[in-house]
Amino acid sequence: MRVLVTGGAGFIGSHYVRLLAAQGDEAVVLDKLTYAGNRENIADVSHTFHQGDIADPVAVAKAAEGCDAIVNFAAESHVDRSIMGPAEFILTDVLGTQVLLDYARHHNLRYVQVSTDEVYGDIPLEAAPSTEDAPIRASSPYSASKAGGDLQVLAYVRTFGVNASITRGANTYGPQQYPEKLLPLFITNAFDGLELPVYGDGRQRREWLHAEDHCAGIDLVLRKGGAGEIYNVSGQERENMDVIRGILDHTGASPDLLRHVADRPGHDRRYAIDSTKLRSLGWAPRHTLDGGGLADTVAWYRDNRAWWEPIKSGEYRAYYEAQYGNRLGS
Ligand SMILES: NC(=O)c1ccc[n+]([C@@H]2O[C@H](COP(=O)([O-])OP(=O)(O)OC[C@H]3O[C@@H](n4cnc5c(N)ncnc54)[C@H](O)[C@@H]3O)[C@@H](O)[C@H]2O)c1
């Protein structure tokens, strides 16, 4: 199968390009190369590359020509950045999705939208994990933009008969994740002896899903998912402080580096999703955070300073200062 992988130079998209190549499928990558895109992530994997914006119909048409399917990973993906500036999120996550759907509609392509468990919003501690029919209650500009993309997908299925499905994955971790998200931020700060800024009491709960398991779920949905169907891709539920203690253990960093800082505005306490539907298609995760997933991820960052050190000295410095400067009193 020839698959257009949008956002294929980013974190999860690059793992998917690797999966396609390993299966003997053909990957065509369309990526704008924002701060989060890095061609090095797929330098050793067979693919065709187009630099361009998913919100640009000309760029999409050029890249998608001859493809059988589109899997849309391209997004502005970081909640904190969406609080600093929501507009870019609407342009890519909503408008960009609609442009891709138009192409799929007019060229009869299979389409998978890579979405997030964050669209279900805050799940009370005592509540059961959300199934796919739970209401959308997005809390952040990021999750609202992803929810907007999901609604476009469902509308294109119903109105135009597009053969599209949605996956809603949990917090994803693994090699090559840009060091703004919790795991790579704390791992790389720990290696550099820098403070570890914990939002609020750190007792927020998330499900942790390895990038390879996430991609396996997405690929299964591409091949076996139904039109208009949504599939949750769940992970292992953990309190943030447990994960952070695990990072201290695996990096050998001192707990003295921990700083509890002002919480993220609107911060959801818990995400929890039920993936029975995807499991019934045959999906089963191969990694767990405590069964080696965290240790292997820490080891990857230990062995690949040449990947993350240049990132942390560029545009990242201004972002980090704006996000954590006041919080850390630096
Ligand atoms: N990271 C997670 O924990 C997680 C969990 C569930 C779902 N998701 C979803 O998975 C997808 C991938 O997430 P990620 O963590 O790999 O993100 P990422 O930020 O690492 O990568 C996003 C990629 O998209 C590209 N991109 C951004 N805007 C673009 C545009 N307008 N046109 C073309 N390319 C553009 C970037 O250059 C980058 O390569 C996103 O849709 C995200 O919402 C992520």
GROMACS .gro file of C-alpha atoms and ligand atoms in nm:
model
  374
    1MET     CA    1   0.000   0.000   0.000
    2ARG     CA    2   0.122   0.353  -0.077
    3VAL     CA    3   0.038   0.571   0.223
    4LEU     CA    4   0.062   0.948   0.263
    5VAL     CA    5   0.192   1.002   0.617
    6THR     CA    6   0.137   1.365   0.711
    7GLY     CA    7   0.356   1.480   1.000
    8GLY     CA    8   0.584   1.184   0.928
    9ALA     CA    9   0.894   1.374   1.043
   10GLY     CA   10   0.748   1.424   1.392
   11PHE     CA   11   0.756   1.191   1.689
   12ILE     CA   12   0.479   0.933   1.634
   13GLY     CA   13   0.462   0.983   1.256
   14SER     CA   14   0.829   0.885   1.223
   15HIS     CA   15   0.764   0.560   1.409
   16TYR     CA   16   0.479   0.494   1.166
   17VAL     CA   17   0.701   0.554   0.861
   18ARG     CA   18   0.937   0.295   1.012
   19LEU     CA   19   0.650   0.049   1.060
   20LEU     CA   20   0.532   0.091   0.700
   21ALA     CA   21   0.883   0.037   0.565
   22ALA     CA   22   0.926  -0.277   0.779
   23GLN     CA   23   0.601  -0.415   0.637
   24GLY     CA   24   0.704  -0.343   0.278
   25ASP     CA   25   0.451  -0.061   0.233
   26GLU     CA   26   0.546   0.263   0.063
   27ALA     CA   27   0.551   0.580   0.275
   28VAL     CA   28   0.514   0.927   0.126
   29VAL     CA   29   0.574   1.194   0.390
   30LEU     CA   30   0.421   1.542   0.382
   31ASP     CA   31   0.558   1.756   0.663
   32LYS     CA   32   0.583   2.131   0.715
   33LEU     CA   33   0.893   2.083   0.933
   34THR     CA   34   0.776   2.306   1.214
   35TYR     CA   35   0.992   2.323   1.528
   36ALA     CA   36   0.873   1.966   1.602
   37GLY     CA   37   0.956   1.816   1.262
   38ASN     CA   38   1.299   1.664   1.208
   39ARG     CA   39   1.402   1.482   0.892
   40GLU     CA   40   1.674   1.305   1.088
   41ASN     CA   41   1.394   1.101   1.253
   42ILE     CA   42   1.339   0.913   0.926
   43ALA     CA   43   1.681   0.954   0.764
   44ASP     CA   44   1.752   0.580   0.777
   45VAL     CA   45   1.406   0.469   0.655
   46SER     CA   46   1.290   0.433   0.296
   47HIS     CA   47   1.031   0.703   0.207
   48THR     CA   48   0.954   0.989  -0.031
   49PHE     CA   49   0.958   1.334   0.128
   50HIS     CA   50   0.758   1.650   0.050
   51GLN     CA   51   0.792   1.961   0.262
   52GLY     CA   52   0.458   2.141   0.280
   53ASP     CA   53   0.153   2.239   0.481
   54ILE     CA   54  -0.152   2.012   0.509
   55ALA     CA   55  -0.367   2.326   0.493
   56ASP     CA   56  -0.231   2.397   0.144
   57PRO     CA   57  -0.441   2.207  -0.116
   58VAL     CA   58  -0.166   2.234  -0.380
   59ALA     CA   59   0.097   2.079  -0.153
   60VAL     CA   60  -0.147   1.806  -0.051
   61ALA     CA   61  -0.239   1.722  -0.412
   62LYS     CA   62   0.128   1.699  -0.511
   63ALA     CA   63   0.221   1.469  -0.223
   64ALA     CA   64  -0.093   1.254  -0.231
   65GLU     CA   65  -0.082   1.175  -0.601
   66GLY     CA   66  -0.087   0.797  -0.649
   67CYS     CA   67  -0.146   0.719  -0.280
   68ASP     CA   68  -0.405   0.468  -0.161
   69ALA     CA   69  -0.456   0.619   0.183
   70ILE     CA   70  -0.383   0.916   0.407
   71VAL     CA   71  -0.287   0.879   0.773
   72ASN     CA   72  -0.291   1.223   0.931
   73PHE     CA   73  -0.038   1.271   1.213
   74ALA     CA   74   0.033   1.636   1.126
   75ALA     CA   75  -0.072   1.863   1.407
   76GLU     CA   76   0.030   2.129   1.648
   77SER     CA   77   0.049   1.887   1.938
   78HIS     CA   78   0.158   2.055   2.260
   79VAL     CA   79  -0.101   2.175   2.512
   80ASP     CA   80   0.125   2.441   2.667
   81ARG     CA   81   0.196   2.597   2.328
   82SER     CA   82  -0.179   2.598   2.254
   83ILE     CA   83  -0.229   2.807   2.568
   84MET     CA   84   0.042   3.051   2.452
   85GLY     CA   85  -0.106   3.077   2.099
   86PRO     CA   86  -0.417   2.884   1.991
   87ALA     CA   87  -0.448   3.018   1.632
   88GLU     CA   88  -0.187   2.791   1.474
   89PHE     CA   89  -0.371   2.494   1.624
   90ILE     CA   90  -0.693   2.579   1.445
   91LEU     CA   91  -0.510   2.627   1.114
   92THR     CA   92  -0.337   2.290   1.120
   93ASP     CA   93  -0.558   2.066   1.333
   94VAL     CA   94  -0.894   2.182   1.195
   95LEU     CA   95  -0.839   2.353   0.857
   96GLY     CA   96  -0.554   2.118   0.761
   97THR     CA   97  -0.770   1.815   0.842
   98GLN     CA   98  -1.050   1.952   0.624
   99VAL     CA   99  -0.811   2.005   0.330
  100LEU     CA  100  -0.688   1.645   0.357
  101LEU     CA  101  -1.045   1.517   0.381
  102ASP     CA  102  -1.134   1.706   0.065
  103TYR     CA  103  -0.852   1.531  -0.118
  104ALA     CA  104  -0.960   1.192   0.018
  105ARG     CA  105  -1.316   1.267  -0.087
  106HIS     CA  106  -1.234   1.362  -0.445
  107HIS     CA  107  -0.979   1.081  -0.500
  108ASN     CA  108  -1.151   0.805  -0.308
  109LEU     CA  109  -0.872   0.748  -0.057
  110ARG     CA  110  -0.895   0.563   0.272
  111TYR     CA  111  -0.833   0.810   0.556
  112VAL     CA  112  -0.725   0.773   0.920
  113GLN     CA  113  -0.726   1.069   1.158
  114VAL     CA  114  -0.480   1.037   1.446
  115SER     CA  115  -0.657   1.197   1.740
  116THR     CA  116  -0.617   1.196   2.116
  117ASP     CA  117  -0.779   1.080   2.440
  118GLU     CA  118  -0.768   1.445   2.548
  119VAL     CA  119  -1.088   1.517   2.352
  120TYR     CA  120  -1.287   1.333   2.625
  121GLY     CA  121  -1.161   1.587   2.881
  122ASP     CA  122  -1.117   1.529   3.252
  123ILE     CA  123  -1.232   1.182   3.366
  124PRO     CA  124  -1.330   1.172   3.736
  125LEU     CA  125  -1.118   0.934   3.946
  126GLU     CA  126  -1.409   0.706   4.023
  127ALA     CA  127  -1.537   0.698   3.662
  128ALA     CA  128  -1.484   0.407   3.424
  129PRO     CA  129  -1.247   0.470   3.130
  130SER     CA  130  -1.419   0.642   2.835
  131THR     CA  131  -1.548   0.437   2.549
  132GLU     CA  132  -1.565   0.584   2.200
  133ASP     CA  133  -1.924   0.703   2.240
  134ALA     CA  134  -1.838   0.925   2.541
  135PRO     CA  135  -1.908   1.295   2.484
  136ILE     CA  136  -1.635   1.531   2.372
  137ARG     CA  137  -1.544   1.771   2.653
  138ALA     CA  138  -1.219   1.929   2.539
  139SER     CA  139  -1.045   2.146   2.801
  140SER     CA  140  -0.748   2.304   2.624
  141PRO     CA  141  -0.715   2.489   2.292
  142TYR     CA  142  -0.514   2.185   2.174
  143SER     CA  143  -0.780   1.927   2.257
  144ALA     CA  144  -1.051   2.158   2.123
  145SER     CA  145  -0.865   2.182   1.791
  146LYS     CA  146  -0.825   1.803   1.777
  147ALA     CA  147  -1.195   1.761   1.855
  148GLY     CA  148  -1.271   2.004   1.570
  149GLY     CA  149  -1.068   1.783   1.336
  150ASP     CA  150  -1.254   1.472   1.457
  151LEU     CA  151  -1.590   1.638   1.392
  152GLN     CA  152  -1.481   1.727   1.038
  153VAL     CA  153  -1.391   1.362   0.980
  154LEU     CA  154  -1.730   1.238   1.101
  155ALA     CA  155  -1.908   1.501   0.892
  156TYR     CA  156  -1.716   1.398   0.578
  157VAL     CA  157  -1.809   1.034   0.637
  158ARG     CA  158  -2.176   1.112   0.681
  159THR     CA  159  -2.215   1.387   0.420
  160PHE     CA  160  -1.974   1.277   0.147
  161GLY     CA  161  -1.929   0.906   0.219
  162VAL     CA  162  -1.553   0.935   0.279
  163ASN     CA  163  -1.401   0.609   0.402
  164ALA     CA  164  -1.247   0.754   0.718
  165SER     CA  165  -1.179   0.635   1.073
  166ILE     CA  166  -1.045   0.805   1.384
  167THR     CA  167  -0.797   0.676   1.643
  168ARG     CA  168  -0.779   0.837   1.988
  169GLY     CA  169  -0.448   0.750   2.148
  170ALA     CA  170  -0.320   0.797   2.501
  171ASN     CA  171  -0.007   0.988   2.613
  172THR     CA  172   0.262   0.848   2.390
  173TYR     CA  173   0.629   0.795   2.479
  174GLY     CA  174   0.942   0.649   2.323
  175PRO     CA  175   1.253   0.755   2.129
  176GLN     CA  176   1.261   1.078   1.923
  177GLN     CA  177   0.998   1.272   2.116
  178TYR     CA  178   1.062   1.646   2.113
  179PRO     CA  179   1.179   1.740   2.465
  180GLU     CA  180   0.885   1.966   2.555
  181LYS     CA  181   0.652   1.685   2.670
  182LEU     CA  182   0.681   1.540   3.022
  183LEU     CA  183   0.897   1.233   2.964
  184PRO     CA  184   1.167   1.368   2.731
  185LEU     CA  185   1.170   1.705   2.911
  186PHE     CA  186   1.233   1.545   3.249
  187ILE     CA  187   1.474   1.280   3.119
  188THR     CA  188   1.695   1.532   2.937
  189ASN     CA  189   1.679   1.786   3.223
  190ALA     CA  190   1.772   1.506   3.466
  191PHE     CA  191   2.077   1.415   3.253
  192ASP     CA  192   2.183   1.782   3.252
  193GLY     CA  193   2.126   1.828   3.628
  194LEU     CA  194   1.852   2.088   3.560
  195GLU     CA  195   1.540   2.151   3.769
  196LEU     CA  196   1.238   1.928   3.700
  197PRO     CA  197   0.927   2.152   3.694
  198VAL     CA  198   0.631   1.946   3.820
  199TYR     CA  199   0.291   2.106   3.746
  200GLY     CA  200   0.091   2.152   4.070
  201ASP     CA  201   0.089   1.850   4.299
  202GLY     CA  202   0.193   1.612   4.018
  203ARG     CA  203  -0.097   1.382   4.100
  204GLN     CA  204  -0.253   1.405   3.752
  205ARG     CA  205  -0.315   1.065   3.597
  206ARG     CA  206  -0.239   0.971   3.237
  207GLU     CA  207  -0.228   0.653   3.034
  208TRP     CA  208   0.115   0.584   2.886
  209LEU     CA  209   0.136   0.423   2.544
  210HIS     CA  210   0.457   0.329   2.362
  211ALA     CA  211   0.490   0.488   2.015
  212GLU     CA  212   0.530   0.143   1.854
  213ASP     CA  213   0.207   0.016   2.012
  214HIS     CA  214   0.029   0.336   1.915
  215CYS     CA  215   0.141   0.295   1.552
  216ALA     CA  216   0.041  -0.072   1.546
  217GLY     CA  217  -0.310   0.032   1.656
  218ILE     CA  218  -0.329   0.304   1.390
  219ASP     CA  219  -0.212   0.062   1.120
  220LEU     CA  220  -0.471  -0.195   1.221
  221VAL     CA  221  -0.743   0.070   1.198
  222LEU     CA  222  -0.615   0.172   0.854
  223ARG     CA  223  -0.657  -0.184   0.730
  224LYS     CA  224  -0.952  -0.315   0.931
  225GLY     CA  225  -1.133  -0.013   1.074
  226GLY     CA  226  -1.483   0.081   0.967
  227ALA     CA  227  -1.590   0.410   0.806
  228GLY     CA  228  -1.710   0.658   1.066
  229GLU     CA  229  -1.573   0.442   1.348
  230ILE     CA  230  -1.357   0.569   1.634
  231TYR     CA  231  -1.099   0.349   1.810
  232ASN     CA  232  -0.933   0.428   2.143
  233VAL     CA  233  -0.568   0.325   2.178
  234SER     CA  234  -0.507   0.292   2.551
  235GLY     CA  235  -0.195   0.275   2.767
  236GLN     CA  236  -0.095   0.201   3.125
  237GLU     CA  237  -0.254   0.443   3.375
  238ARG     CA  238  -0.008   0.606   3.614
  239GLU     CA  239   0.008   0.913   3.836
  240ASN     CA  240   0.258   1.166   3.701
  241MET     CA  241   0.462   1.157   4.024
  242ASP     CA  242   0.507   0.778   3.985
  243VAL     CA  243   0.640   0.829   3.635
  244ILE     CA  244   0.867   1.109   3.755
  245ARG     CA  245   1.005   0.891   4.035
  246GLY     CA  246   1.075   0.626   3.771
  247ILE     CA  247   1.270   0.883   3.569
  248LEU     CA  248   1.479   0.972   3.876
  249ASP     CA  249   1.552   0.602   3.932
  250HIS     CA  250   1.652   0.529   3.573
  251THR     CA  251   1.859   0.847   3.522
  252GLY     CA  252   2.014   0.839   3.870
  253ALA     CA  253   1.920   1.208   3.917
  254SER     CA  254   1.868   1.357   4.262
  255PRO     CA  255   1.514   1.418   4.394
  256ASP     CA  256   1.648   1.763   4.493
  257LEU     CA  257   1.594   1.864   4.130
  258LEU     CA  258   1.214   1.839   4.170
  259ARG     CA  259   1.027   2.173   4.182
  260HIS     CA  260   0.651   2.191   4.218
  261VAL     CA  261   0.552   2.490   4.003
  262ALA     CA  262   0.228   2.672   3.913
  263ASP     CA  263  -0.007   2.429   3.742
  264ARG     CA  264  -0.109   2.452   3.376
  265PRO     CA  265  -0.435   2.652   3.346
  266GLY     CA  266  -0.734   2.421   3.291
  267HIS     CA  267  -0.512   2.116   3.352
  268ASP     CA  268  -0.712   1.791   3.332
  269ARG     CA  269  -0.655   1.563   3.631
  270ARG     CA  270  -0.714   1.234   3.458
  271TYR     CA  271  -0.745   1.072   3.117
  272ALA     CA  272  -0.860   0.712   3.093
  273ILE     CA  273  -0.984   0.525   2.786
  274ASP     CA  274  -1.124   0.182   2.711
  275SER     CA  275  -0.974   0.012   2.406
  276THR     CA  276  -1.192  -0.301   2.397
  277LYS     CA  277  -1.307  -0.205   2.047
  278LEU     CA  278  -0.953  -0.192   1.905
  279ARG     CA  279  -0.857  -0.512   2.090
  280SER     CA  280  -1.147  -0.685   1.920
  281LEU     CA  281  -0.972  -0.609   1.586
  282GLY     CA  282  -0.665  -0.791   1.722
  283TRP     CA  283  -0.460  -0.512   1.884
  284ALA     CA  284  -0.253  -0.588   2.193
  285PRO     CA  285   0.024  -0.358   2.326
  286ARG     CA  286   0.373  -0.508   2.347
  287HIS     CA  287   0.529  -0.254   2.582
  288THR     CA  288   0.450  -0.125   2.929
  289LEU     CA  289   0.608   0.167   3.109
  290ASP     CA  290   0.729  -0.046   3.402
  291GLY     CA  291   0.799  -0.356   3.194
  292GLY     CA  292   1.097  -0.193   3.021
  293GLY     CA  293   0.929   0.088   2.825
  294LEU     CA  294   1.052   0.367   3.054
  295ALA     CA  295   1.398   0.213   3.103
  296ASP     CA  296   1.446   0.173   2.726
  297THR     CA  297   1.329   0.529   2.659
  298VAL     CA  298   1.569   0.670   2.920
  299ALA     CA  299   1.847   0.459   2.765
  300TRP     CA  300   1.767   0.601   2.419
  301TYR     CA  301   1.802   0.960   2.543
  302ARG     CA  302   2.123   0.864   2.728
  303ASP     CA  303   2.268   0.722   2.405
  304ASN     CA  304   2.140   0.993   2.171
  305ARG     CA  305   2.252   1.326   2.312
  306ALA     CA  306   2.350   1.421   1.957
  307TRP     CA  307   1.976   1.411   1.870
  308TRP     CA  308   1.842   1.628   2.152
  309GLU     CA  309   2.126   1.864   2.248
  310PRO     CA  310   2.097   2.076   1.929
  311ILE     CA  311   1.718   2.095   1.978
  312LYS     CA  312   1.752   2.218   2.334
  313SER     CA  313   1.988   2.497   2.235
  314GLY     CA  314   1.778   2.646   1.952
  315GLU     CA  315   1.421   2.791   1.942
  316TYR     CA  316   1.356   2.571   2.238
  317ARG     CA  317   1.541   2.808   2.477
  318ALA     CA  318   1.292   3.091   2.412
  319TYR     CA  319   0.998   2.852   2.453
  320TYR     CA  320   1.139   2.708   2.776
  321GLU     CA  321   1.201   3.052   2.924
  322ALA     CA  322   0.847   3.168   2.837
  323GLN     CA  323   0.692   2.851   2.977
  324TYR     CA  324   0.902   2.789   3.288
  325GLY     CA  325   1.109   3.106   3.350
  326ASN     CA  326   0.859   3.267   3.588
  327ARG     CA  327   0.749   2.936   3.733
  328LEU     CA  328   1.107   2.848   3.830
  329GLY     CA  329   1.192   3.208   3.925
  330SER     CA  330   1.486   3.212   3.681
  331LIG     N1  331   0.227   1.278   2.158
  331LIG     C1  332   0.121   1.224   2.215
  331LIG     O1  333   0.123   1.188   2.334
  331LIG     C2  334  -0.006   1.204   2.135
  331LIG     C3  335  -0.109   1.126   2.192
  331LIG     C4  336  -0.227   1.104   2.117
  331LIG     C5  337  -0.239   1.160   1.991
  331LIG     N2  338  -0.139   1.237   1.939
  331LIG     C6  339  -0.156   1.291   1.805
  331LIG     O2  340  -0.061   1.225   1.723
  331LIG     C7  341  -0.016   1.311   1.619
  331LIG     C8  342   0.134   1.318   1.619
  331LIG     O3  343   0.177   1.367   1.747
  331LIG     P1  344   0.333   1.386   1.778
  331LIG     O4  345   0.348   1.383   1.925
  331LIG     O5  346   0.412   1.296   1.693
  331LIG     O6  347   0.352   1.537   1.729
  331LIG     P2  348   0.483   1.617   1.693
  331LIG     O7  349   0.457   1.756   1.738
  331LIG     O8  350   0.607   1.545   1.740
  331LIG     O9  351   0.490   1.612   1.533
  331LIG     C9  352   0.398   1.680   1.453
  331LIG    C10  353   0.455   1.680   1.312
  331LIG    O10  354   0.359   1.746   1.227
  331LIG    C11  355   0.427   1.841   1.146
  331LIG     N3  356   0.334   1.950   1.117
  331LIG    C12  357   0.281   2.041   1.203
  331LIG     N4  358   0.198   2.125   1.138
  331LIG    C13  359   0.196   2.084   1.009
  331LIG    C14  360   0.128   2.129   0.894
  331LIG     N5  361   0.044   2.234   0.898
  331LIG     N6  362   0.146   2.063   0.777
  331LIG    C15  363   0.231   1.958   0.771
  331LIG     N7  364   0.300   1.911   0.877
  331LIG    C16  365   0.282   1.973   0.995
  331LIG    C17  366   0.546   1.886   1.229
  331LIG    O11  367   0.650   1.941   1.147
  331LIG    C18  368   0.587   1.756   1.296
  331LIG    O12  369   0.675   1.681   1.214
  331LIG    C19  370  -0.085   1.445   1.644
  331LIG    O13  371  -0.196   1.455   1.560
  331LIG    C20  372  -0.127   1.439   1.789
  331LIG    O14  373  -0.243   1.517   1.811
  331LIG    C21  374  -0.023   1.260   2.008
   0.00000   0.00000   0.00000
